[in-house]
Coordinates of C-alpha atoms in Angstrom, one line a residue:
M1 CA -22.3 -52.1 -13.8
V2 CA -24.3 -54.4 -16.0
G3 CA -28.0 -54.9 -15.9
S4 CA -31.2 -53.1 -16.1
L5 CA -33.4 -51.5 -13.6
P6 CA -36.8 -53.3 -13.4
G7 CA -39.5 -51.2 -15.3
L8 CA -37.1 -48.6 -16.6
D9 CA -37.1 -49.8 -20.2
R10 CA -40.8 -50.1 -20.4
L11 CA -41.6 -46.5 -19.5
T12 CA -40.6 -44.9 -22.9
A13 CA -40.2 -46.6 -26.2
D14 CA -37.5 -44.3 -27.3
G15 CA -35.5 -44.1 -24.0
S16 CA -36.3 -40.4 -23.5
W17 CA -36.7 -38.9 -20.0
S18 CA -40.5 -38.5 -19.8
D19 CA -42.1 -37.2 -16.6
E20 CA -43.2 -40.8 -15.8
R21 CA -39.6 -42.0 -16.2
V22 CA -38.2 -39.3 -14.0
A23 CA -40.9 -40.1 -11.3
W24 CA -40.0 -43.8 -11.5
L25 CA -36.3 -43.1 -11.1
R26 CA -36.9 -40.8 -8.1
A27 CA -39.0 -43.4 -6.4
Y28 CA -36.4 -46.1 -7.1
H29 CA -33.7 -44.1 -5.3
R30 CA -36.1 -42.9 -2.5
D31 CA -37.0 -46.6 -1.8
R32 CA -33.3 -47.4 -1.2
R33 CA -32.6 -44.7 1.5
A34 CA -32.9 -47.3 4.2
G35 CA -29.7 -48.8 3.1
L36 CA -28.3 -52.4 3.1
A37 CA -30.4 -53.4 6.1
G38 CA -33.6 -51.9 4.6
P39 CA -36.3 -53.8 2.6
C40 CA -34.5 -53.2 -0.8
R41 CA -31.1 -54.3 0.7
E42 CA -29.3 -51.6 -1.2
R43 CA -28.3 -48.0 -1.0
T44 CA -27.9 -45.5 -3.9
W45 CA -26.2 -42.1 -4.1
A46 CA -26.1 -39.4 -6.8
V47 CA -22.8 -38.7 -8.4
R48 CA -22.2 -35.0 -8.9
A49 CA -19.5 -33.2 -11.0
G50 CA -19.4 -29.5 -11.3
G51 CA -22.6 -29.2 -9.3
T52 CA -24.6 -31.3 -11.8
I53 CA -25.8 -34.8 -11.2
V54 CA -24.0 -37.0 -13.7
G55 CA -24.8 -40.5 -12.5
A56 CA -25.4 -42.8 -9.6
V57 CA -23.6 -45.4 -7.5
R58 CA -25.0 -48.2 -5.4
L59 CA -24.1 -50.8 -2.9
A60 CA -26.4 -53.9 -2.8
A61 CA -26.3 -56.5 -0.1
G62 CA -25.0 -59.9 -1.1
P63 CA -27.6 -62.7 -1.5
N64 CA -26.2 -64.8 1.3
G65 CA -26.8 -62.4 4.1
D66 CA -23.1 -62.1 4.7
A67 CA -21.0 -58.9 4.8
A68 CA -20.5 -58.9 1.0
A69 CA -22.0 -56.3 -1.3
E70 CA -22.1 -55.5 -5.0
L71 CA -20.9 -52.1 -6.2
G72 CA -22.5 -50.5 -9.2
I73 CA -21.9 -47.2 -11.0
W74 CA -23.6 -45.4 -13.9
L75 CA -22.3 -42.2 -15.4
A76 CA -23.4 -39.9 -18.2
R77 CA -21.2 -40.4 -21.3
S78 CA -20.2 -36.7 -21.2
T79 CA -18.6 -37.3 -17.8
R80 CA -16.5 -40.3 -18.6
G81 CA -12.7 -40.1 -18.9
R82 CA -12.4 -37.3 -16.4
G83 CA -11.7 -39.3 -13.2
V84 CA -15.3 -38.9 -11.9
G85 CA -15.9 -42.7 -12.0
A86 CA -12.6 -43.5 -10.2
E87 CA -13.4 -41.0 -7.5
A88 CA -16.9 -42.3 -7.1
V89 CA -15.7 -45.9 -6.7
R90 CA -13.1 -44.8 -4.2
L91 CA -15.7 -43.0 -2.1
L92 CA -18.1 -46.0 -2.4
I93 CA -15.4 -48.3 -1.2
G94 CA -15.0 -46.0 1.9
E95 CA -18.7 -46.1 2.5
A96 CA -18.7 -49.9 2.2
S97 CA -16.0 -50.1 4.8
T98 CA -17.9 -47.7 7.2
S99 CA -21.0 -49.8 6.7
G100 CA -19.3 -53.0 7.7
V101 CA -19.2 -54.5 4.2
G102 CA -16.3 -57.0 3.8
A103 CA -15.9 -58.2 0.3
L104 CA -17.1 -56.2 -2.7
S105 CA -18.1 -57.5 -6.2
A106 CA -19.0 -55.8 -9.4
S107 CA -20.2 -57.0 -12.8
T108 CA -19.4 -55.4 -16.2
R109 CA -18.8 -56.4 -19.8
E110 CA -15.5 -57.1 -21.5
S111 CA -16.3 -54.2 -23.9
N112 CA -16.5 -51.7 -21.0
Q113 CA -12.7 -51.2 -20.7
A114 CA -13.1 -47.9 -18.8
A115 CA -15.1 -49.7 -16.0
L116 CA -12.5 -52.5 -15.9
R117 CA -9.6 -50.0 -15.6
I118 CA -11.5 -48.2 -12.7
L119 CA -12.2 -51.5 -10.9
R120 CA -8.6 -52.8 -11.3
S121 CA -7.1 -49.5 -10.2
A122 CA -9.3 -49.8 -7.1
G123 CA -7.9 -53.2 -6.2
F124 CA -10.5 -55.4 -7.8
T125 CA -9.4 -58.6 -9.5
T126 CA -11.3 -59.6 -12.6
D127 CA -12.3 -63.0 -14.0
Q128 CA -11.8 -63.9 -17.6
P129 CA -14.8 -62.8 -19.7
G130 CA -17.6 -65.4 -20.0
P131 CA -19.0 -66.5 -23.4
D132 CA -21.4 -63.6 -23.3
G133 CA -18.7 -61.1 -22.5
A134 CA -19.6 -60.7 -18.8
V135 CA -16.8 -60.0 -16.4
E136 CA -17.0 -60.5 -12.6
A137 CA -14.7 -58.4 -10.4
R138 CA -14.0 -58.9 -6.7
R139 CA -12.2 -57.0 -3.9
A140 CA -11.1 -58.9 -0.9
P141 CA -12.3 -57.9 2.6
A142 CA -8.9 -56.9 3.8
Q143 CA -8.6 -54.5 0.8
T144 CA -12.0 -53.1 1.5
E145 CA -11.1 -52.4 5.2
R146 CA -8.0 -50.4 4.2
A147 CA -9.8 -48.1 1.7

């Protein structure tokens, strides 16, 4: 939930969606089709609402090669507050369980209260914010399996 995608910020100085930026984003997601066992060790999906793509979600394999994964979600601001994020996280938890993922984690910021509400309502526990406002969230393996 926090972080930047390598190369994305250098494509356009003003953050607009140039043809180059769109091509980069498509390639980024295409490279992740192989899933958690693939070379990128993550899988992404588009989030649709009302027939329009409004964001993306991902599962990224944990760094230790165990059955843990990190969950990430990005939504267009116009979509927020309508339950789209909560539903996307619920579906991603189900996908994680189907894929054999045990524990899930997510990272966000203390200022992102909407993300914290979604994570907590989905059974994640959250740490106290760090000095930089970063908040880590975890969902136990047993909870993931019941999703």
